[in-house]
CSV table of C-alpha atoms in Angstrom, one decimal:
chain,number,residue,atom,x,y,z
A,1380,UNK,CA,0.0,0.0,0.0
A,1381,UNK,CA,3.0,2.3,0.0
A,1382,UNK,CA,3.4,3.6,-3.4
A,1383,UNK,CA,4.6,6.8,-5.1
A,1384,UNK,CA,2.0,8.5,-7.2
A,1385,UNK,CA,1.8,11.4,-9.8
A,1386,UNK,CA,0.5,13.6,-7.0
A,1387,UNK,CA,2.9,13.0,-4.5
A,1388,UNK,CA,3.8,10.2,-2.1
A,1389,UNK,CA,0.8,8.3,-0.7
A,1390,UNK,CA,1.2,7.3,3.2
A,1391,UNK,CA,1.0,3.7,4.3
A,1392,UNK,CA,-2.5,2.9,5.1
A,1393,UNK,CA,-3.4,1.8,8.5
A,1394,UNK,CA,-6.6,0.0,7.6
A,1395,UNK,CA,-7.5,-1.8,4.4
A,1396,UNK,CA,-9.7,-4.5,3.2
A,1397,UNK,CA,-9.7,-7.0,0.5
A,1398,UNK,CA,-12.8,-7.7,-1.6
A,1399,UNK,CA,-13.9,-11.2,-3.0
A,1400,UNK,CA,-16.5,-12.4,-5.3
A,1401,UNK,CA,-18.6,-15.2,-3.8
A,1402,UNK,CA,-20.1,-18.3,-5.4
A,1403,UNK,CA,-22.9,-16.2,-7.1
A,1404,UNK,CA,-24.4,-12.7,-7.3
A,1405,UNK,CA,-27.5,-10.9,-8.9
A,1406,UNK,CA,-26.2,-11.3,-12.3
A,1407,UNK,CA,-26.9,-15.0,-12.7
A,1408,UNK,CA,-30.5,-14.3,-11.6
A,1409,UNK,CA,-31.0,-11.9,-14.4
A,1410,UNK,CA,-29.1,-13.5,-16.8
A,1411,UNK,CA,-28.5,-17.1,-16.2
A,1412,UNK,CA,-25.9,-17.5,-19.2
A,1413,UNK,CA,-23.6,-15.0,-17.5
A,1414,UNK,CA,-20.1,-16.5,-17.5
A,1415,UNK,CA,-21.3,-19.9,-18.5
A,1416,UNK,CA,-18.2,-20.4,-20.7
A,1417,UNK,CA,-15.8,-20.1,-18.0
A,1418,UNK,CA,-14.8,-23.8,-17.1
A,1419,UNK,CA,-11.1,-23.3,-16.2
A,1420,UNK,CA,-10.6,-25.0,-12.8
A,1421,UNK,CA,-8.4,-23.3,-10.3
A,1422,UNK,CA,-5.6,-25.2,-8.3
A,1423,UNK,CA,-6.7,-26.6,-4.9
A,1424,UNK,CA,-4.5,-24.2,-3.2
A,1425,UNK,CA,-6.3,-21.2,-4.7
A,1426,UNK,CA,-9.5,-22.1,-2.6
A,1427,UNK,CA,-7.3,-22.5,0.6
A,1428,UNK,CA,-5.6,-19.1,0.2
A,1429,UNK,CA,-9.0,-17.5,-0.8
A,1430,UNK,CA,-10.6,-18.7,2.5
A,1431,UNK,CA,-7.6,-17.6,4.6
A,1432,UNK,CA,-7.6,-14.0,2.9
A,1433,UNK,CA,-11.2,-13.7,3.3
A,1434,UNK,CA,-11.1,-14.5,7.1
A,1435,UNK,CA,-8.0,-12.4,7.8
A,1436,UNK,CA,-8.3,-9.3,5.7
A,1437,UNK,CA,-11.4,-9.3,3.6
A,1438,UNK,CA,-15.0,-9.1,2.8
A,1439,UNK,CA,-17.0,-11.3,0.4
A,1440,UNK,CA,-20.7,-11.3,-0.9
A,1441,UNK,CA,-23.1,-13.6,-2.5
A,1442,UNK,CA,-25.3,-10.6,-3.7
A,1443,UNK,CA,-22.7,-8.6,-5.9
A,1444,UNK,CA,-19.4,-9.2,-7.3
A,1445,UNK,CA,-16.0,-7.7,-5.8
A,1446,UNK,CA,-15.9,-5.3,-8.6
A,1447,UNK,CA,-19.4,-3.8,-7.6
A,1448,UNK,CA,-18.1,-3.4,-3.9
A,1449,UNK,CA,-14.9,-1.8,-5.0
A,1450,UNK,CA,-16.4,0.5,-7.3
A,1451,UNK,CA,-18.9,1.7,-4.6
A,1452,UNK,CA,-16.2,2.7,-2.1
A,1453,UNK,CA,-14.3,4.4,-4.9
A,1454,UNK,CA,-17.4,6.5,-5.6
A,1455,UNK,CA,-17.5,7.3,-1.8
A,1456,UNK,CA,-13.8,8.7,-2.2
A,1457,UNK,CA,-11.8,5.9,-0.9
A,1458,UNK,CA,-8.7,4.9,-2.7
A,1459,UNK,CA,-8.8,1.7,-4.5
A,1460,UNK,CA,-6.4,-0.7,-6.3
A,1461,UNK,CA,-7.5,-3.2,-9.1
A,1462,UNK,CA,-6.1,-4.9,-12.0
A,1463,UNK,CA,-9.3,-5.1,-13.8
A,1464,UNK,CA,-9.7,-2.9,-16.6
A,1465,UNK,CA,-13.6,-2.5,-16.1
A,1466,UNK,CA,-13.2,-1.1,-12.6
A,1467,UNK,CA,-10.2,1.3,-13.7
A,1468,UNK,CA,-12.1,2.7,-16.7
A,1469,UNK,CA,-15.6,2.3,-15.4
A,1470,UNK,CA,-15.3,3.9,-12.0
A,1471,UNK,CA,-14.7,7.7,-11.7
A,1472,UNK,CA,-11.6,8.4,-9.5
A,1473,UNK,CA,-8.0,8.0,-9.1
A,1474,UNK,CA,-7.0,4.4,-9.0
A,1475,UNK,CA,-3.8,2.2,-8.9
A,1476,UNK,CA,-3.5,-0.6,-11.5
A,1477,UNK,CA,-1.9,-3.4,-9.4
A,1478,UNK,CA,-1.1,-5.3,-12.6
A,1479,UNK,CA,0.9,-2.7,-14.5
A,1480,UNK,CA,1.8,-0.6,-11.5
A,1481,UNK,CA,0.6,2.9,-12.6
A,1482,UNK,CA,-2.4,5.1,-11.7
A,1483,UNK,CA,-5.3,5.8,-13.7
A,1484,UNK,CA,-7.5,8.9,-13.3
A,1485,UNK,CA,-11.0,8.4,-14.8
A,1486,UNK,CA,-13.5,11.1,-14.8
A,1487,UNK,CA,-17.2,10.8,-14.5
A,1488,UNK,CA,-17.8,11.4,-18.3
A,1489,UNK,CA,-15.1,9.1,-19.2
A,1490,UNK,CA,-16.7,6.4,-16.9
A,1491,UNK,CA,-20.1,6.9,-18.4
A,1492,UNK,CA,-18.8,6.6,-21.8
A,1493,UNK,CA,-17.0,3.3,-21.1
A,1494,UNK,CA,-20.3,2.1,-19.4
A,1495,UNK,CA,-22.3,2.9,-22.5
A,1496,UNK,CA,-19.5,1.2,-25.0
A,1497,UNK,CA,-19.6,-1.9,-22.9
A,1498,UNK,CA,-23.4,-2.1,-22.7
A,1499,UNK,CA,-23.7,-2.0,-26.4
A,1500,UNK,CA,-20.7,-4.4,-27.2
A,1501,UNK,CA,-21.1,-6.9,-24.5
A,1502,UNK,CA,-18.4,-8.9,-23.0
A,1503,UNK,CA,-17.7,-12.3,-24.7
A,1504,UNK,CA,-15.6,-13.6,-21.8
A,1505,UNK,CA,-18.7,-13.1,-19.4
A,1506,UNK,CA,-21.2,-14.4,-22.0
A,1507,UNK,CA,-22.8,-11.1,-22.4
A,1508,UNK,CA,-24.0,-10.8,-26.0
A,1509,UNK,CA,-24.5,-6.9,-26.5
A,1510,UNK,CA,-25.4,-6.0,-30.2
A,1511,UNK,CA,-24.3,-8.2,-33.1
A,1512,UNK,CA,-21.2,-6.9,-34.8
A,1513,UNK,CA,-20.3,-4.2,-32.2
A,1514,UNK,CA,-17.1,-4.8,-30.2
A,1515,UNK,CA,-14.9,-3.2,-27.8
A,1516,UNK,CA,-11.2,-3.8,-27.1
A,1517,UNK,CA,-9.1,-1.9,-24.4
A,1518,UNK,CA,-5.7,-1.3,-26.1
A,1519,UNK,CA,-4.2,0.6,-23.3
A,1520,UNK,CA,-5.7,1.2,-19.8
A,1521,UNK,CA,-3.2,3.8,-18.6
A,1522,UNK,CA,-3.8,6.0,-21.7
A,1523,UNK,CA,-7.4,5.1,-21.8
A,1524,UNK,CA,-7.3,3.9,-25.3
A,1525,UNK,CA,-10.5,2.1,-26.3
A,1526,UNK,CA,-11.3,0.9,-29.6
A,1527,UNK,CA,-15.1,0.5,-30.3
A,1528,UNK,CA,-15.8,2.1,-33.5
A,1529,UNK,CA,-19.3,1.0,-34.3
A,1530,UNK,CA,-20.5,1.4,-30.7
A,1531,UNK,CA,-19.2,4.9,-30.8
A,1532,UNK,CA,-20.9,5.6,-34.3
A,1533,UNK,CA,-24.3,4.2,-32.9
A,1534,UNK,CA,-23.7,6.4,-29.7
A,1535,UNK,CA,-23.1,9.7,-31.6
A,1536,UNK,CA,-22.9,12.8,-29.3
A,1537,UNK,CA,-25.3,11.3,-26.9
A,1538,UNK,CA,-23.2,9.1,-24.8
A,1539,UNK,CA,-25.9,8.1,-22.3
A,1540,UNK,CA,-27.6,5.0,-20.9
A,1541,UNK,CA,-31.0,6.5,-22.2
A,1542,UNK,CA,-29.5,6.5,-25.6
A,1543,UNK,CA,-28.1,3.0,-25.1
A,1544,UNK,CA,-31.8,1.7,-24.4
A,1545,UNK,CA,-33.2,3.6,-27.6
A,1546,UNK,CA,-30.3,2.0,-29.8
A,1547,UNK,CA,-31.5,-1.5,-28.8
A,1548,UNK,CA,-35.0,-0.4,-29.4
A,1549,UNK,CA,-34.1,0.8,-33.0
A,1550,UNK,CA,-32.4,-2.6,-33.5
A,1551,UNK,CA,-35.7,-4.5,-32.7
A,1552,UNK,CA,-34.6,-5.6,-29.2
A,1553,UNK,CA,-36.9,-5.1,-26.2
A,1554,UNK,CA,-36.5,-2.5,-23.4
A,1555,UNK,CA,-36.1,-5.4,-20.9
A,1556,UNK,CA,-33.3,-6.8,-23.0
A,1557,UNK,CA,-31.5,-3.5,-23.2
A,1558,UNK,CA,-31.7,-2.9,-19.3
A,1559,UNK,CA,-30.4,-6.4,-18.7
A,1560,UNK,CA,-27.3,-5.7,-20.8
A,1561,UNK,CA,-26.8,-2.5,-19.0
A,1562,UNK,CA,-27.3,-4.1,-15.7
A,1563,UNK,CA,-24.6,-6.8,-16.3
A,1564,UNK,CA,-22.0,-4.3,-16.9
A,1565,UNK,CA,-22.9,-1.4,-14.5
A,1566,UNK,CA,-20.8,-1.3,-11.4
A,1567,UNK,CA,-22.5,1.6,-9.7
A,1568,UNK,CA,-25.7,-0.3,-8.7
A,1569,UNK,CA,-25.0,-0.4,-5.1
A,1570,UNK,CA,-27.0,2.1,-3.2
A,1571,UNK,CA,-25.7,1.4,0.2
A,1572,UNK,CA,-23.5,-0.7,2.2
A,1573,UNK,CA,-24.3,-0.5,5.9
A,1574,UNK,CA,-21.7,-0.7,8.7
A,1575,UNK,CA,-22.9,-4.4,9.3
A,1576,UNK,CA,-22.2,-5.1,5.6
A,1577,UNK,CA,-25.5,-5.3,4.5
A,1578,UNK,CA,-25.8,-4.4,0.7
A,1579,UNK,CA,-28.8,-2.5,-0.6
A,1580,UNK,CA,-29.1,-2.9,-4.5
A,1581,UNK,CA,-30.8,-0.5,-6.8
A,1582,UNK,CA,-30.6,-1.7,-10.5
A,1583,UNK,CA,-30.5,0.7,-13.4
A,1584,UNK,CA,-33.8,1.6,-14.7
A,1585,UNK,CA,-35.0,4.2,-17.1
């Protein structure tokens, strides 16, 4: 936790928490095909280490994913560290990329645009279909270089989630399908986490 940043030297944190994804979450409820193509088995040591880390340092939830919780605290102004491009580019704030070891500053406008692109393009790794022929590729997280030409063309100057829903409707998709695609990639849907760790969700709606 002791790193040097572009805005000066950050102090060593006295308190920190590690966040883990549980065995299930709300995304499986709204879209059963979510991550159904991930079949790679982890080594037995992984589960032993995770159990130890959760007990000693962390929190875990079967309601949301780790990314949702990390994003929630980032939006509350807490410093976060992650190696996930979706967290780094889809959450407003100043974050540390633990994999590449650099800082990423993401504005609210940039985070919203990235969310819109994701909602249209989907994520093949997670089994999220998006619109046919619309893809997205993150080439450089630090420079925020994202390639999604078709999605950008569809959005035009109106980079909002309301426009994402309208684009799906224009492509003969239902409103509910459009909302499902947004909810699958949206990491800002936790309304509140109580001091006892109780999570209140508010799924995106138009």
